[in-house]
Coordinates of C-alpha atoms in Angstrom, one line a residue:
Chain A
M136 CA -2.4 5.4 14.1
I137 CA 0.6 4.9 11.8
Q138 CA 1.5 1.8 9.8
L139 CA 5.3 1.6 10.3
F140 CA 5.8 -1.3 7.9
A141 CA 3.2 -3.0 5.6
D142 CA 5.9 -5.4 4.5
A143 CA 8.1 -6.3 7.5
P144 CA 10.3 -9.3 6.7
A145 CA 7.7 -12.1 6.2
G146 CA 7.9 -14.9 8.7
R147 CA 11.3 -13.7 10.0
P148 CA 11.3 -12.3 13.5
K149 CA 15.1 -11.9 13.7
P150 CA 15.6 -9.1 11.0
A151 CA 12.3 -7.6 12.1
A152 CA 13.6 -7.3 15.7
Y153 CA 16.5 -5.1 14.5
L154 CA 14.2 -3.0 12.3
L155 CA 11.8 -2.5 15.2
A156 CA 14.4 -1.4 17.6
A157 CA 15.7 1.2 15.2
Y158 CA 12.4 2.6 14.2
A159 CA 10.6 2.5 17.6
A160 CA 13.3 4.7 19.1
W161 CA 11.8 7.8 17.4
F162 CA 8.4 7.4 19.0
P163 CA 7.4 9.1 22.3
A164 CA 6.9 7.3 25.5
A165 CA 3.4 5.6 25.9
S166 CA 3.4 4.8 22.2
V167 CA 1.9 1.3 21.6
F168 CA 3.3 -0.9 18.9
I169 CA 1.4 -3.9 17.5
C170 CA 4.1 -6.2 16.1
V171 CA 3.0 -9.0 13.8
V172 CA 5.7 -11.1 12.3
D173 CA 4.3 -14.3 13.6
P174 CA 5.2 -17.6 11.7
G175 CA 4.3 -19.6 14.9
V176 CA 0.7 -18.3 15.1
G177 CA -1.6 -21.0 16.3
S178 CA 1.2 -23.0 18.0
A179 CA 2.0 -22.9 21.7
R180 CA 4.2 -19.8 21.4
R181 CA 3.0 -17.1 23.9
G182 CA 1.7 -13.6 23.3
L183 CA 3.6 -10.8 25.1
I184 CA 3.2 -7.3 26.2
A185 CA 6.7 -5.6 26.6
E186 CA 7.4 -2.3 28.1
A187 CA 10.8 -0.7 27.2
D188 CA 11.7 2.8 28.1
G189 CA 8.1 3.7 28.5
R190 CA 7.0 2.4 25.1
L191 CA 4.6 -0.6 24.9
Y192 CA 4.9 -3.5 22.5
V193 CA 2.3 -6.3 21.8
G194 CA 3.1 -9.4 19.8
P195 CA 4.4 -13.0 19.8
D196 CA 7.2 -14.3 22.0
N197 CA 9.5 -15.1 19.1
G198 CA 12.4 -12.7 19.5
L199 CA 10.6 -9.7 17.9
F200 CA 11.2 -7.7 21.2
E201 CA 14.7 -9.0 21.9
L202 CA 16.5 -5.9 20.8
V203 CA 14.1 -3.3 22.2
L204 CA 14.3 -5.0 25.5
R205 CA 18.1 -5.5 25.4
R206 CA 18.7 -1.8 24.6
A207 CA 16.2 -0.4 27.1
A208 CA 17.3 1.3 30.4
R209 CA 14.0 0.0 32.0
A210 CA 12.1 -3.0 30.7
S211 CA 9.2 -5.3 31.8
C212 CA 7.4 -8.1 30.2
W213 CA 4.0 -9.8 30.6
E214 CA 2.4 -12.9 29.1
I215 CA -1.1 -12.2 27.6
G216 CA -3.6 -14.3 29.4
W217 CA -6.8 -12.6 28.1
R218 CA -8.5 -14.4 25.2
P219 CA -11.2 -13.0 22.9
T220 CA -14.5 -14.8 22.4
A221 CA -13.4 -15.9 18.9
L222 CA -9.7 -16.6 18.4
S223 CA -8.7 -17.8 14.9
A224 CA -5.7 -20.2 14.6
S225 CA -4.0 -18.0 12.0
F226 CA -4.5 -14.3 12.7
H227 CA -3.7 -13.3 16.3
G228 CA -2.7 -9.9 15.0
R229 CA -6.4 -9.2 14.5
D230 CA -8.0 -11.3 17.1
L231 CA -5.6 -11.1 20.1
F232 CA -2.9 -8.4 19.7
A233 CA -5.0 -5.6 18.2
P234 CA -7.6 -5.6 21.0
V235 CA -4.9 -5.8 23.7
A236 CA -3.1 -2.9 22.0
G237 CA -6.3 -0.9 21.9
R238 CA -6.9 -1.4 25.6
L239 CA -3.3 -0.4 26.4
A240 CA -3.7 2.7 24.2
R241 CA -6.8 3.7 26.2
G242 CA -4.7 3.6 29.3
E243 CA -5.4 0.1 30.8
M244 CA -2.5 -1.5 32.6
P245 CA -0.8 -4.6 31.2
A246 CA -1.7 -6.4 34.5
A247 CA -5.4 -6.2 33.5
M248 CA -4.9 -8.6 30.7
A249 CA -1.5 -10.2 31.3
S250 CA 0.8 -11.6 34.0
R251 CA 4.4 -10.9 34.6
A252 CA 6.7 -13.2 32.7
L253 CA 10.2 -13.4 31.2
P254 CA 10.3 -13.4 27.4
R255 CA 12.1 -16.2 25.6
G256 CA 15.8 -15.1 25.3
Y257 CA 17.9 -15.0 22.2
P258 CA 21.4 -14.5 23.7
D259 CA 23.2 -15.6 20.5
W260 CA 21.7 -12.7 18.5
P261 CA 24.4 -10.0 18.3
D262 CA 23.8 -6.4 19.4
D263 CA 24.1 -5.3 15.8
L264 CA 23.3 -7.7 12.9
P265 CA 25.6 -7.7 9.9
E266 CA 22.8 -8.8 7.6
I267 CA 20.2 -7.1 5.3
V268 CA 17.1 -6.7 7.4
Y269 CA 14.8 -4.9 4.9
I270 CA 14.6 -3.9 1.2
D271 CA 12.7 -0.7 0.8
H272 CA 10.4 0.4 -2.1
Y273 CA 13.4 1.9 -3.9
G274 CA 15.6 -1.2 -3.6
N275 CA 17.8 0.3 -0.8
A276 CA 19.1 -2.5 1.5
L277 CA 18.9 -1.7 5.2
T278 CA 21.3 -3.6 7.5
G279 CA 20.9 -4.4 11.2
L280 CA 24.0 -2.3 12.0
R281 CA 23.6 1.0 13.8
G282 CA 25.5 3.8 12.3
Q283 CA 27.6 4.2 15.4
C284 CA 29.2 0.8 14.7
L285 CA 31.1 2.1 11.8
P286 CA 33.6 4.9 11.1
A287 CA 32.9 6.7 7.9
T288 CA 36.2 5.2 6.6
A289 CA 34.9 1.7 6.8
R290 CA 34.1 -0.3 3.7
L291 CA 31.4 -3.0 3.5
A292 CA 31.4 -6.1 1.5
A293 CA 28.0 -7.2 0.2
G294 CA 27.0 -9.3 -2.8
G295 CA 30.7 -9.5 -3.9
H296 CA 31.2 -5.7 -3.9
S297 CA 33.3 -3.5 -1.7
I298 CA 31.3 -0.4 -0.8
A299 CA 32.5 3.0 0.5
H300 CA 30.7 5.5 2.6
A301 CA 29.0 8.6 1.3
D302 CA 26.8 11.1 3.1
T303 CA 23.8 10.9 0.8
F304 CA 22.6 9.9 -2.6
A305 CA 23.6 13.1 -4.4
A306 CA 27.2 12.8 -3.2
V307 CA 27.9 10.0 -5.7
P308 CA 27.4 9.8 -9.4
P309 CA 24.2 8.1 -10.7
G310 CA 24.7 4.3 -10.7
D311 CA 27.3 4.3 -8.0
T312 CA 26.9 2.1 -4.9
F313 CA 27.6 3.5 -1.4
W314 CA 26.6 3.0 2.2
Y315 CA 25.3 5.7 4.5
V316 CA 23.6 6.1 7.9
N317 CA 19.9 6.3 7.0
S318 CA 17.3 8.6 8.6
N319 CA 16.5 6.0 11.3
G320 CA 20.2 5.5 12.2
L321 CA 20.8 2.2 10.4
V322 CA 23.6 1.5 7.9
E323 CA 22.0 1.3 4.5
I324 CA 23.4 0.2 1.2
A325 CA 22.1 2.2 -1.8
V326 CA 22.7 3.1 -5.4
N327 CA 22.2 6.6 -6.6
A328 CA 19.3 6.5 -9.1
G329 CA 19.3 2.7 -9.0
R330 CA 18.2 -0.4 -7.1
A331 CA 20.9 -1.8 -4.7
D332 CA 19.0 -5.0 -4.2
R333 CA 19.1 -5.9 -8.0
M334 CA 22.6 -4.5 -8.7
L335 CA 24.2 -6.4 -5.8
G336 CA 21.8 -9.3 -5.5
L337 CA 20.7 -8.5 -2.0
A338 CA 17.7 -9.8 -0.1
V339 CA 16.6 -10.0 3.5
A340 CA 19.2 -12.1 5.5
S341 CA 22.0 -11.5 2.9
P342 CA 25.3 -11.3 5.0
I343 CA 27.3 -8.1 5.2
E344 CA 31.0 -8.0 6.1
I345 CA 32.8 -5.0 7.6
L346 CA 36.1 -4.6 5.9
A347 CA 37.4 -2.0 8.4
Chain B
M105 CA -12.8 4.0 7.2
I106 CA -11.0 0.8 6.4
Q107 CA -9.6 -0.3 3.1
L108 CA -10.5 -4.0 3.0
F109 CA -8.7 -4.7 -0.2
A110 CA -6.3 -2.5 -2.2
D111 CA -5.9 -5.2 -4.7
A112 CA -9.2 -7.0 -5.2
P113 CA -9.2 -9.3 -8.3
A114 CA -8.7 -6.7 -11.1
G115 CA -11.6 -6.6 -13.5
R116 CA -13.1 -9.8 -12.1
P117 CA -16.4 -9.4 -10.3
K118 CA -17.0 -13.1 -9.8
P119 CA -14.1 -14.0 -7.5
A120 CA -14.5 -10.6 -5.8
A121 CA -18.1 -11.4 -5.0
Y122 CA -17.0 -14.5 -3.0
L123 CA -14.3 -12.5 -1.2
L124 CA -16.7 -9.7 -0.4
A125 CA -19.3 -12.1 1.1
A126 CA -16.7 -13.8 3.3
Y127 CA -15.2 -10.5 4.6
A128 CA -18.3 -8.4 5.0
A129 CA -19.8 -10.9 7.3
W130 CA -17.5 -9.7 10.1
F131 CA -18.7 -6.1 10.0
P132 CA -21.6 -4.7 12.1
A133 CA -25.0 -3.7 10.7
A134 CA -25.1 -0.2 9.1
S135 CA -21.5 -0.6 7.8
V136 CA -21.3 0.8 4.3
F137 CA -19.1 -0.9 1.7
I138 CA -17.9 0.9 -1.5
C139 CA -17.1 -2.0 -3.9
V140 CA -15.2 -1.1 -7.0
V141 CA -14.4 -4.0 -9.3
D142 CA -15.9 -2.4 -12.3
P143 CA -14.6 -3.4 -15.8
G144 CA -17.8 -2.1 -17.4
V145 CA -17.4 1.4 -16.1
G146 CA -18.7 3.9 -18.6
S147 CA -21.0 1.4 -20.3
A148 CA -24.7 1.0 -19.7
R149 CA -24.2 -1.2 -16.6
R150 CA -26.2 0.2 -13.7
G151 CA -25.0 1.4 -10.3
L152 CA -26.6 -0.3 -7.3
I153 CA -27.2 0.1 -3.6
A154 CA -27.7 -3.2 -1.9
E155 CA -28.9 -3.8 1.7
A156 CA -28.2 -7.3 3.0
D157 CA -28.7 -8.2 6.7
G158 CA -28.5 -4.5 7.6
R159 CA -25.2 -3.8 5.8
L160 CA -25.1 -1.5 2.8
Y161 CA -23.2 -2.0 -0.4
V162 CA -22.6 0.5 -3.2
G163 CA -21.1 -0.5 -6.6
P164 CA -21.8 -1.7 -10.1
D165 CA -24.5 -4.2 -11.1
N166 CA -22.1 -6.8 -12.3
G167 CA -22.4 -9.7 -9.8
L168 CA -20.3 -8.2 -7.1
F169 CA -23.2 -8.4 -4.7
E170 CA -24.6 -11.7 -5.9
L171 CA -23.3 -13.7 -2.9
V172 CA -24.0 -11.2 -0.1
L173 CA -27.6 -11.0 -1.4
R174 CA -28.0 -14.7 -1.9
R175 CA -26.8 -15.5 1.6
A176 CA -28.7 -12.7 3.4
A177 CA -31.8 -13.4 5.5
R178 CA -33.2 -9.9 4.5
A179 CA -32.1 -8.1 1.3
S180 CA -33.2 -5.1 -0.8
C181 CA -31.7 -3.4 -3.9
W182 CA -31.9 0.0 -5.5
E183 CA -30.6 1.4 -8.8
I184 CA -28.7 4.7 -8.3
G185 CA -30.5 7.5 -10.2
W186 CA -28.5 10.4 -8.7
R187 CA -25.7 11.8 -10.8
P188 CA -22.9 14.1 -9.8
T189 CA -22.2 17.3 -11.7
A190 CA -19.1 15.8 -13.2
L191 CA -19.1 12.1 -14.0
S192 CA -16.0 10.7 -15.6
A193 CA -16.4 7.8 -18.0
S194 CA -13.8 5.7 -16.2
F195 CA -13.9 6.3 -12.4
H196 CA -17.4 5.9 -11.0
G197 CA -15.8 4.6 -7.8
R198 CA -14.7 8.2 -7.1
D199 CA -17.4 10.2 -8.9
L200 CA -20.6 8.2 -8.2
F201 CA -20.2 5.4 -5.7
A202 CA -18.1 7.3 -3.1
P203 CA -20.5 10.3 -2.7
V204 CA -23.4 7.9 -2.5
A205 CA -21.7 5.8 0.1
G206 CA -20.8 9.0 2.0
R207 CA -24.5 10.0 2.1
L208 CA -25.5 6.6 3.3
A209 CA -22.9 6.6 6.0
R210 CA -24.3 10.0 7.2
G211 CA -27.7 8.3 7.5
E212 CA -29.6 9.2 4.3
M213 CA -32.0 6.6 3.0
P214 CA -31.2 4.7 -0.2
A215 CA -34.5 6.0 -1.6
A216 CA -33.1 9.6 -1.5
M217 CA -30.7 8.8 -4.4
A218 CA -32.0 5.5 -5.9
S219 CA -35.1 3.6 -6.8
R220 CA -36.0 0.0 -6.0
A221 CA -34.7 -2.4 -8.6
L222 CA -33.8 -6.0 -9.0
P223 CA -30.1 -6.7 -9.5
R224 CA -28.9 -8.6 -12.5
G225 CA -28.9 -12.3 -11.4
Y226 CA -26.1 -14.8 -11.7
P227 CA -28.0 -18.1 -11.0
D228 CA -25.2 -20.2 -12.5
W229 CA -22.7 -19.0 -10.0
P230 CA -22.4 -21.7 -7.3
D231 CA -22.9 -21.1 -3.6
D232 CA -19.2 -21.8 -3.0
L233 CA -16.7 -21.4 -5.7
P234 CA -14.0 -24.0 -6.2
E235 CA -11.5 -21.5 -7.6
I236 CA -8.7 -19.3 -6.3
V237 CA -10.3 -15.9 -5.6
Y238 CA -7.3 -14.0 -4.2
I239 CA -3.5 -14.3 -3.7
D240 CA -2.4 -12.4 -0.6
H241 CA 0.8 -10.6 0.2
Y242 CA 2.5 -13.8 1.4
G243 CA 1.5 -15.9 -1.6
N244 CA -1.3 -17.7 0.2
A245 CA -4.1 -18.7 -2.2
L246 CA -7.7 -18.1 -1.0
T247 CA -10.5 -20.1 -2.5
G248 CA -14.2 -19.2 -2.8
L249 CA -15.1 -22.2 -0.6
R250 CA -16.3 -21.7 2.9
G251 CA -14.7 -23.9 5.5
Q252 CA -18.0 -25.5 6.4
C253 CA -18.0 -27.1 2.9
L254 CA -15.1 -29.4 3.7
P255 CA -14.4 -32.0 6.4
A256 CA -10.9 -31.8 7.8
T257 CA -10.2 -35.2 6.2
A258 CA -10.8 -33.8 2.6
R259 CA -7.9 -33.4 0.2
L260 CA -7.8 -30.6 -2.4
A261 CA -6.2 -30.9 -5.8
A262 CA -4.7 -27.6 -7.1
G263 CA -1.9 -27.0 -9.5
G264 CA -1.3 -30.7 -9.9
H265 CA -0.8 -31.3 -6.2
S266 CA -2.9 -33.2 -3.6
I267 CA -3.2 -31.1 -0.5
A268 CA -4.1 -32.2 3.0
H269 CA -5.5 -30.2 5.9
A270 CA -3.6 -28.7 8.8
D271 CA -4.8 -26.3 11.5
T272 CA -2.2 -23.7 11.0
F273 CA 1.2 -22.9 9.5
A274 CA 3.2 -24.1 12.4
A275 CA 1.5 -27.5 12.3
V276 CA 3.5 -28.5 9.1
P277 CA 7.2 -28.5 8.4
P278 CA 8.7 -25.5 6.5
G279 CA 8.1 -25.9 2.8
D280 CA 5.0 -28.1 3.2
T281 CA 1.8 -27.3 1.5
F282 CA -1.5 -27.5 3.3
W283 CA -5.1 -26.2 3.3
Y284 CA -6.8 -24.6 6.3
V285 CA -9.8 -22.5 7.1
N286 CA -8.5 -19.0 7.3
S287 CA -9.4 -16.3 9.7
N288 CA -12.3 -15.1 7.5
G289 CA -13.8 -18.6 7.2
L290 CA -12.5 -19.3 3.6
V291 CA -10.5 -22.4 2.6
E292 CA -7.0 -21.2 1.9
I293 CA -4.0 -23.0 0.4
A294 CA -0.7 -22.2 1.9
V295 CA 2.9 -23.2 2.3
N296 CA 4.7 -22.9 5.7
A297 CA 7.4 -20.3 5.2
G298 CA 6.9 -20.2 1.5
R299 CA 4.6 -18.9 -1.3
A300 CA 1.8 -21.2 -2.4
D301 CA 1.1 -19.2 -5.5
R302 CA 4.6 -19.8 -6.9
M303 CA 5.1 -23.4 -5.6
L304 CA 1.8 -24.5 -7.1
G305 CA 1.4 -22.1 -10.0
L306 CA -1.8 -20.7 -8.7
A307 CA -3.5 -17.4 -9.7
V308 CA -6.9 -15.9 -9.4
A309 CA -9.4 -18.2 -11.2
S310 CA -7.2 -21.3 -11.0
P311 CA -9.6 -24.2 -10.4
I312 CA -9.6 -26.3 -7.2
E313 CA -10.9 -29.9 -7.0
I314 CA -12.2 -31.5 -3.8
L315 CA -10.9 -35.0 -3.7
A316 CA -13.4 -36.3 -1.1
Chain C
M68 CA -5.0 13.5 4.9
I69 CA -4.9 11.7 1.6
Q70 CA -2.0 9.8 0.1
L71 CA -2.3 10.8 -3.6
F72 CA 0.6 8.6 -4.7
A73 CA 2.6 6.0 -2.7
D74 CA 4.6 5.3 -5.8
A75 CA 5.3 8.6 -7.7
P76 CA 8.0 8.2 -10.3
A77 CA 11.0 7.3 -8.2
G78 CA 13.8 9.9 -8.4
R79 CA 12.2 11.7 -11.4
P80 CA 10.8 15.1 -10.7
K81 CA 9.9 15.8 -14.4
P82 CA 7.2 13.2 -14.9
A83 CA 6.1 13.7 -11.3
A84 CA 5.5 17.5 -12.1
Y85 CA 3.0 16.7 -14.8
L86 CA 1.3 14.2 -12.6
L87 CA 1.1 16.6 -9.7
A88 CA -0.4 19.4 -11.9
A89 CA -3.1 17.1 -13.2
Y90 CA -4.1 15.7 -9.9
A91 CA -3.8 18.8 -7.7
A92 CA -6.3 20.7 -9.9
W93 CA -9.1 18.7 -8.3
F94 CA -8.4 19.8 -4.8
P95 CA -9.9 22.9 -3.1
A96 CA -8.0 26.1 -2.3
A97 CA -6.0 25.9 0.9
S98 CA -5.2 22.3 0.3
V99 CA -1.6 21.6 1.3
F100 CA 0.5 19.1 -0.7
I101 CA 3.7 17.5 0.6
C102 CA 5.6 16.5 -2.5
V103 CA 8.6 14.2 -2.1
V104 CA 10.4 13.2 -5.3
D105 CA 13.7 14.3 -4.1
P106 CA 16.8 12.6 -5.6
G107 CA 18.9 15.6 -4.5
V108 CA 18.1 15.3 -0.8
G109 CA 21.1 16.2 1.3
S110 CA 22.7 18.3 -1.4
A111 CA 22.5 22.1 -1.8
R112 CA 19.1 22.1 -3.5
R113 CA 16.6 24.3 -1.7
G114 CA 13.3 23.5 -0.1
L115 CA 10.3 25.5 -1.3
I116 CA 6.8 26.5 -0.4
A117 CA 4.8 27.3 -3.5
E118 CA 1.3 28.8 -3.6
A119 CA -0.6 28.4 -6.9
D120 CA -4.2 29.4 -7.3
G121 CA -4.6 29.2 -3.5
R122 CA -3.2 25.7 -3.1
L123 CA 0.0 25.2 -1.1
Y124 CA 2.9 22.9 -2.1
V125 CA 5.9 22.0 0.0
G126 CA 8.9 20.2 -1.4
P127 CA 12.3 20.4 -3.1
D128 CA 13.3 23.0 -5.7
N129 CA 13.9 20.5 -8.5
G130 CA 11.1 21.2 -11.0
L131 CA 8.3 19.4 -9.1
F132 CA 6.3 22.6 -9.0
E133 CA 7.2 23.8 -12.5
L134 CA 3.8 22.9 -14.0
V135 CA 1.5 23.9 -11.2
L136 CA 3.3 27.3 -11.1
R137 CA 3.2 27.7 -14.9
R138 CA -0.5 26.9 -15.2
A139 CA -1.6 29.0 -12.2
A140 CA -3.3 32.4 -12.6
R141 CA -1.7 33.5 -9.3
A142 CA 1.5 32.1 -8.0
S143 CA 4.1 32.8 -5.3
C144 CA 7.1 31.0 -4.0
W145 CA 9.2 30.9 -0.8
E146 CA 12.5 29.3 0.1
I147 CA 12.2 27.4 3.4
G148 CA 14.6 28.9 6.0
W149 CA 13.4 27.1 9.0
R150 CA 15.3 24.0 10.1
P151 CA 14.3 21.3 12.6
T152 CA 16.5 20.4 15.5
A153 CA 17.4 17.1 13.8
L154 CA 17.7 17.1 10.1
S155 CA 18.7 13.8 8.4
A156 CA 20.7 13.9 5.2
S157 CA 18.4 11.6 3.4
F158 CA 14.8 12.2 4.5
H159 CA 13.7 15.8 4.3
G160 CA 10.2 14.6 3.5
R161 CA 9.9 13.6 7.2
D162 CA 12.2 16.0 8.9
L163 CA 11.7 19.3 7.0
F164 CA 8.7 19.2 4.6
A165 CA 6.2 17.4 6.8
P166 CA 6.5 19.8 9.8
V167 CA 6.4 22.8 7.4
A168 CA 3.2 21.4 5.7
G169 CA 1.7 20.7 9.1
R170 CA 2.2 24.3 10.2
L171 CA 0.7 25.6 6.9
A172 CA -2.2 23.3 7.3
R173 CA -2.8 24.8 10.8
G174 CA -3.0 28.3 9.2
E175 CA 0.5 29.7 9.6
M176 CA 1.7 31.9 6.9
P177 CA 4.6 30.9 4.6
A178 CA 6.6 34.0 5.7
A179 CA 6.7 32.5 9.2
M180 CA 9.2 29.8 8.0
A181 CA 10.3 30.9 4.6
S182 CA 11.4 34.0 2.6
R183 CA 10.2 35.0 -0.9
A184 CA 12.3 33.5 -3.7
L185 CA 12.1 32.5 -7.3
P186 CA 12.0 28.7 -8.0
R187 CA 14.6 27.3 -10.3
G188 CA 13.0 27.4 -13.8
Y189 CA 12.7 24.7 -16.3
P190 CA 11.8 26.6 -19.5
D191 CA 12.7 23.7 -21.8
W192 CA 10.0 21.5 -20.3
P193 CA 6.9 21.6 -22.6
D194 CA 3.5 22.6 -21.4
D195 CA 2.3 19.0 -22.1
L196 CA 4.8 16.1 -22.0
P197 CA 4.5 13.4 -24.7
E198 CA 5.9 10.7 -22.4
I199 CA 4.6 8.2 -20.0
V200 CA 4.6 9.7 -16.5
Y201 CA 3.1 6.9 -14.5
I202 CA 2.1 3.2 -14.7
D203 CA -0.8 2.5 -12.4
H204 CA -1.7 -0.7 -10.5
Y205 CA -3.5 -2.1 -13.5
G206 CA -0.7 -1.5 -16.0
N207 CA -2.4 1.6 -17.5
A208 CA 0.1 4.1 -18.8
L209 CA -0.6 7.7 -18.1
T210 CA 1.0 10.4 -20.3
G211 CA 1.9 14.0 -19.5
L212 CA -0.6 15.1 -22.2
R213 CA -3.8 16.8 -21.1
G214 CA -6.9 15.5 -22.9
Q215 CA -7.5 19.0 -24.4
C216 CA -4.3 18.5 -26.5
L217 CA -5.8 15.9 -28.7
P218 CA -8.9 15.5 -30.9
A219 CA -10.6 12.1 -30.5
T220 CA -9.6 11.4 -34.0
A221 CA -5.8 11.5 -33.2
R222 CA -3.8 8.3 -33.0
L223 CA -0.9 7.8 -30.7
A224 CA 2.3 5.9 -31.4
A225 CA 3.8 4.1 -28.4
G226 CA 5.9 1.0 -28.0
G227 CA 5.7 0.5 -31.8
H228 CA 1.9 0.4 -31.9
S229 CA -0.6 2.9 -33.4
I230 CA -3.4 3.5 -30.9
A231 CA -6.8 4.9 -31.5
H232 CA -9.2 6.6 -29.1
A233 CA -12.1 5.0 -27.3
D234 CA -14.3 6.5 -24.6
T235 CA -13.7 3.9 -22.0
F236 CA -12.6 0.3 -21.4
A237 CA -15.9 -1.4 -22.2
A238 CA -16.0 0.3 -25.6
V239 CA -13.3 -2.0 -27.0
P240 CA -13.0 -5.8 -27.0
P241 CA -10.9 -7.5 -24.3
G242 CA -7.3 -7.4 -25.2
D243 CA -7.6 -4.3 -27.4
T244 CA -5.4 -1.2 -26.8
F245 CA -6.8 2.3 -26.8
W246 CA -6.2 5.8 -25.5
Y247 CA -8.7 7.8 -23.6
V248 CA -8.9 10.9 -21.4
N249 CA -8.7 9.6 -17.9
S250 CA -10.6 10.7 -14.8
N251 CA -8.0 13.3 -14.0
G252 CA -7.9 14.8 -17.5
L253 CA -4.7 13.1 -18.7
V254 CA -4.3 11.0 -21.9
E255 CA -3.9 7.4 -20.8
I256 CA -3.0 4.3 -22.8
A257 CA -4.9 1.2 -21.7
V258 CA -5.8 -2.3 -22.7
N259 CA -9.3 -3.6 -21.9
A260 CA -8.8 -6.5 -19.4
G261 CA -5.1 -6.4 -19.9
R262 CA -1.9 -4.5 -18.9
A263 CA -0.8 -1.8 -21.4
D264 CA 2.7 -1.6 -19.8
R265 CA 3.5 -5.2 -20.6
M266 CA 1.7 -5.4 -23.9
L267 CA 3.4 -2.3 -25.3
G268 CA 6.6 -2.4 -23.3
L269 CA 5.9 1.0 -21.7
A270 CA 7.6 2.5 -18.6
V271 CA 7.9 5.9 -17.0
A272 CA 9.7 8.2 -19.5
S273 CA 8.8 6.1 -22.6
P274 CA 8.1 8.6 -25.5
I275 CA 4.7 9.0 -27.1
E276 CA 4.2 10.3 -30.6
I277 CA 1.0 12.1 -31.7
L278 CA 0.2 10.8 -35.2
A279 CA -2.4 13.6 -35.9

């Protein structure tokens, strides 16, 4: 059991979806992900099991799985029909998704607790998102852009600054801002020995512009 | 092993006691809880083992177990007499309570390391506490009131606001404040897609008034 | 597996080195520590395995192990030559140090993945560091001074205050500042029922003066 994020973008499935797609790609087939960014909990929104390239995802039908499904060579989706004896109105992560994920991790088939369904689609979401999707513990600002989108010669505009590429932190002087392709393949804006979020005024959903 | 709270109310056994009683109720008999909200560590305050409805609790004699004991159908209490070879003056959670909890979890009897005793009593603490006892990661403000105290028609006054009930976040517009019975049975004050602590100026120990 | 610090001093190997030496001393021989305070990741800095009094350490050659090595009765050091198939430029903790630590924990010898080498030396770092090396969750300010450096009659100057010794929190009135030897043997500055960092304006690297 690994806790990938203790602080995924609160109440924001869209940035979380780009983050999930980038991070899940490093896990082996048959990994099960419980994904809980769930502002609609307790409403009529459905619960889903998604299978994408052999990995399994459990969570709300709110776009969280849009990018893992879109990028997968093989994908299937089920609506969770099973219900626990006690289902709170505000914590389906604990009451519904965790038991379903546990059963999947033990080898049960999705069809034992869910029926085939199409997820809600988000066709207007781009393949790569030119926005900040996460601020990490150090103040680095992750974007929803995969590194393959950008040549190393590209500059980014964010928070009123124009930002050039560097390979890693130690390649620029302390205090300098740069962008690089992080260890999960996402374009990330950082400051050597500093906090990019504070220096550039960045937060989740802040827009990024590619200057070419 | 589960870490129930990494950030229980610092140095405040009273709100922590209401939080513990609400959360522990979901655990099976024979669960062992190490409870460390211990501002008196290193003073003459005693260390206790409490048994309440089959669950075991280890921690300081400062009121932390007042509510689990008061609400239990069957309860016993022991003062810990065992001492480790090295006992620091400031971290009995590590040096004293953790080894005792480990021995209990392996099946040893309380009497092997402790002798029967009455805990210090806090008769002036109410059965339900009309105060904020915890602010969670999202800024939701948990009270020490159990949901069964309040009809859904009740309004709460907190931070100068009058707050109505809703079933869950998605039942009110973004930015609206409401109270609901959370997934552990406590009355919680929240803002849909916002932070109740900042919007209402709430912190641990802030008083709540029930308006009828 | 234990996570000793989720928030070691960001990008600062020097205070982290004093913290590591104090905390590691409590672990049994054959313990393996992955140490990742690594501002030079991706540069030419080397990766090391250090063995000190039977404990094993894996991390960058940037001073992190200076104090554990200096204080050890027996010490050896190796430069990591092994490389993973995929090595990111910015997260050697995951790609390089974690797999090496895993192999050591399974009983492989350092020589299987590394060759004997001398670590970079930091002879100008003192044996005990009169600076704040860590602010904990409660706002207590840990110094790089071991308790044995100071008689209980000593006063410390920090943040413009003169601070006397007490044995533990409960020995002083709420709101009072004191220093004590914490449960890991380091001199720590604290406020009973308050935050020393805010009351005294302390942060990692703030200097401490011993007033005698």
